[in-house]
Amino acid sequence: MRMYDLIMKKRKGEELTTEEINFFVDGFTKGEIPDYQASALLMAIFFNKMNKRETADLTNAMVESGDKIDLSNINGIKVDKHSTGGVGDKTSICLTPLVASLGIPVAKMSGRGLGHTGGTIDKLETFKGFSVELTEEEFMNNVNSINIAIMGQSGNLVPADKKLYALRDVTATVDNMSLIASSIMSKKLASGADAIVLDVKVGDGAFMKTPETAKELATEMVNIGNMLGRQTIGVISDMDQPLGYAIGNSLEVIEAIELLKGNGPKDLLELTLTLGSNMLLCAKKADTVEEARKLLLESIENGKGLEKLKEFVAAQGGDITPIDDYSKFPKAKYIEPVVAPRDGYITKIKAEAFGLIAMELGAGRATKESEIDLAVGIVLNKKRGEAVSKGDVLAYIHSNDISKIEKAKNSILEDIIIEDKYDLNIPLIYDIVR
Ligand code: URA
């Protein structure tokens, strides 16, 4: 088999066979196929696309390129949850203990934040001592004994994706549905869960900017999951404003804890219940969405979700005292309000821009090597659609560096749009693809 022939075939718009896709992924991962030929094939895929079968084959070949986690020693149906990335998205912090508190095993691999989006692993590290580097044995033992463990992605999980993603990034071939879907799904499938609930974000803070493209991506990923034998559900949710009020690591963790204490913001609660009820359906813990939502709400009301969070954090070496005393979380030195310059209605809170402001305050990484400040970020005081009067507080900046406050304030004033009326009807949940 020659790489030249594969490139020519795809250039002509023809279908690649399973063997050809395996040859490409295997050879590229081993360094036997040079970047220039891989780049040419990626560009041909970008223009001429892959069909469902080719996309599933590409995903499978990527899964097979490295280690796979075997969760078969864990009893029950293991359900994973994955978000395509957003601003203020702390859902995993409240959702996973809530689901685990109902007896469903959660064995999750998560990532760190990059750019304007945050990562679950960084947020969990706001608990002093929390370890995300568990051995496979510790990971399994925790899931078997307390139903939950979350760890960072192992070094050799889907090495093909690491190499391909780096190449796509510099050859303008990231935004192809088959390439994105296979990249995300290969990592989920290699992590070993039986079922996967995907939160596909749509809006200006998300990868997918329109409901149509988000639905296309969700459908592509659900197809891959189903073709490779894992039940997969795609929830399409709004990321046209930050989720909840808090953006920044410890600030987001506090908001997630508040949800488990029964005081969660409306949108975060609704998304948690939507994703959670689908996880419960996959795990056969409930027969209907209504029944599943009732169980999740009960676990908030009776405090079992909160207890599970404490158990989970303690089991991974984290200090749980901040859960009952927020003053023990990393705290910013300066908290500065930003006030409304006029009366009106908030018609837009630009999610991506807020992610970038939080990043500049130190909450996120500009590059993979950047150090982050767990204490800093922004807490909104108003959300889209709310009426404001001149002088009302729109948001609070949490910063450890006084020199960064003025710039953040100006950006916030530019990125919260206030107009005379609000007549948009943007749903939180757009659709659910099964
Ligand atoms: N996230 C991924 O993991 N891969 C992509 O290709 C895009 C987003």
mmCIF file with all atom_site columns, C-alpha atoms and ligand atoms in Angstrom, residues 82-85 153 161 165 168 173-187 207-208 217, ligand 1:
data_model
loop_
_atom_site.group_PDB
_atom_site.id
_atom_site.type_symbol
_atom_site.label_atom_id
_atom_site.label_alt_id
_atom_site.label_comp_id
_atom_site.label_asym_id
_atom_site.label_entity_id
_atom_site.label_seq_id
_atom_site.pdbx_PDB_ins_code
_atom_site.Cartn_x
_atom_site.Cartn_y
_atom_site.Cartn_z
_atom_site.occupancy
_atom_site.B_iso_or_equiv
_atom_site.pdbx_formal_charge
_atom_site.auth_seq_id
_atom_site.auth_comp_id
_atom_site.auth_asym_id
_atom_site.auth_atom_id
_atom_site.pdbx_PDB_model_num
ATOM   1  C CA . HIS A 1 82  ? -18.086 14.874 27.771 1.00 0.00 ? 82  HIS A CA 1
ATOM   2  C CA . SER A 1 83  ? -18.463 18.552 26.949 1.00 0.00 ? 83  SER A CA 1
ATOM   3  C CA . THR A 1 84  ? -17.084 20.010 23.732 1.00 0.00 ? 84  THR A CA 1
ATOM   4  C CA . GLY A 1 85  ? -15.910 22.951 25.840 1.00 0.00 ? 85  GLY A CA 1
ATOM   5  C CA . GLN A 1 153 ? -5.728  11.489 30.557 1.00 0.00 ? 153 GLN A CA 1
ATOM   6  C CA . ASP A 1 161 ? -4.988  12.034 17.947 1.00 0.00 ? 161 ASP A CA 1
ATOM   7  C CA . TYR A 1 165 ? -4.470  17.283 16.086 1.00 0.00 ? 165 TYR A CA 1
ATOM   8  C CA . ARG A 1 168 ? -4.507  19.823 11.794 1.00 0.00 ? 168 ARG A CA 1
ATOM   9  C CA . THR A 1 173 ? -7.834  21.288 8.767  1.00 0.00 ? 173 THR A CA 1
ATOM   10 C CA . VAL A 1 174 ? -9.332  21.395 12.277 1.00 0.00 ? 174 VAL A CA 1
ATOM   11 C CA . ASP A 1 175 ? -12.919 22.230 11.388 1.00 0.00 ? 175 ASP A CA 1
ATOM   12 C CA . ASN A 1 176 ? -14.020 19.165 9.481  1.00 0.00 ? 176 ASN A CA 1
ATOM   13 C CA . MET A 1 177 ? -16.886 17.214 11.087 1.00 0.00 ? 177 MET A CA 1
ATOM   14 C CA . SER A 1 178 ? -15.366 13.746 10.585 1.00 0.00 ? 178 SER A CA 1
ATOM   15 C CA . LEU A 1 179 ? -11.996 14.870 11.931 1.00 0.00 ? 179 LEU A CA 1
ATOM   16 C CA . ILE A 1 180 ? -13.460 16.621 15.005 1.00 0.00 ? 180 ILE A CA 1
ATOM   17 C CA . ALA A 1 181 ? -15.921 13.815 15.751 1.00 0.00 ? 181 ALA A CA 1
ATOM   18 C CA . SER A 1 182 ? -13.293 11.064 15.434 1.00 0.00 ? 182 SER A CA 1
ATOM   19 C CA . SER A 1 183 ? -10.839 13.059 17.564 1.00 0.00 ? 183 SER A CA 1
ATOM   20 C CA . ILE A 1 184 ? -13.311 13.504 20.442 1.00 0.00 ? 184 ILE A CA 1
ATOM   21 C CA . MET A 1 185 ? -14.897 10.071 20.223 1.00 0.00 ? 185 MET A CA 1
ATOM   22 C CA . SER A 1 186 ? -11.600 8.160  19.971 1.00 0.00 ? 186 SER A CA 1
ATOM   23 C CA . LYS A 1 187 ? -10.574 9.545  23.382 1.00 0.00 ? 187 LYS A CA 1
ATOM   24 C CA . PHE A 1 207 ? -16.450 25.459 18.707 1.00 0.00 ? 207 PHE A CA 1
ATOM   25 C CA . MET A 1 208 ? -19.738 25.181 16.831 1.00 0.00 ? 208 MET A CA 1
ATOM   26 C CA . LEU A 1 217 ? -21.380 17.267 14.987 1.00 0.00 ? 217 LEU A CA 1
HETATM 27 N N1 . URA B 2 .   ? -11.675 18.749 20.589 1.00 0.00 ? 1   URA B N1 1
HETATM 28 C C1 . URA B 2 .   ? -10.973 17.642 20.286 1.00 0.00 ? 1   URA B C1 1
HETATM 29 O O1 . URA B 2 .   ? -10.624 16.865 21.168 1.00 0.00 ? 1   URA B O1 1
HETATM 30 N N2 . URA B 2 .   ? -10.663 17.411 18.979 1.00 0.00 ? 1   URA B N2 1
HETATM 31 C C2 . URA B 2 .   ? -11.034 18.227 17.981 1.00 0.00 ? 1   URA B C2 1
HETATM 32 O O2 . URA B 2 .   ? -10.739 17.957 16.832 1.00 0.00 ? 1   URA B O2 1
HETATM 33 C C3 . URA B 2 .   ? -11.754 19.384 18.321 1.00 0.00 ? 1   URA B C3 1
HETATM 34 C C4 . URA B 2 .   ? -12.073 19.615 19.638 1.00 0.00 ? 1   URA B C4 1
#
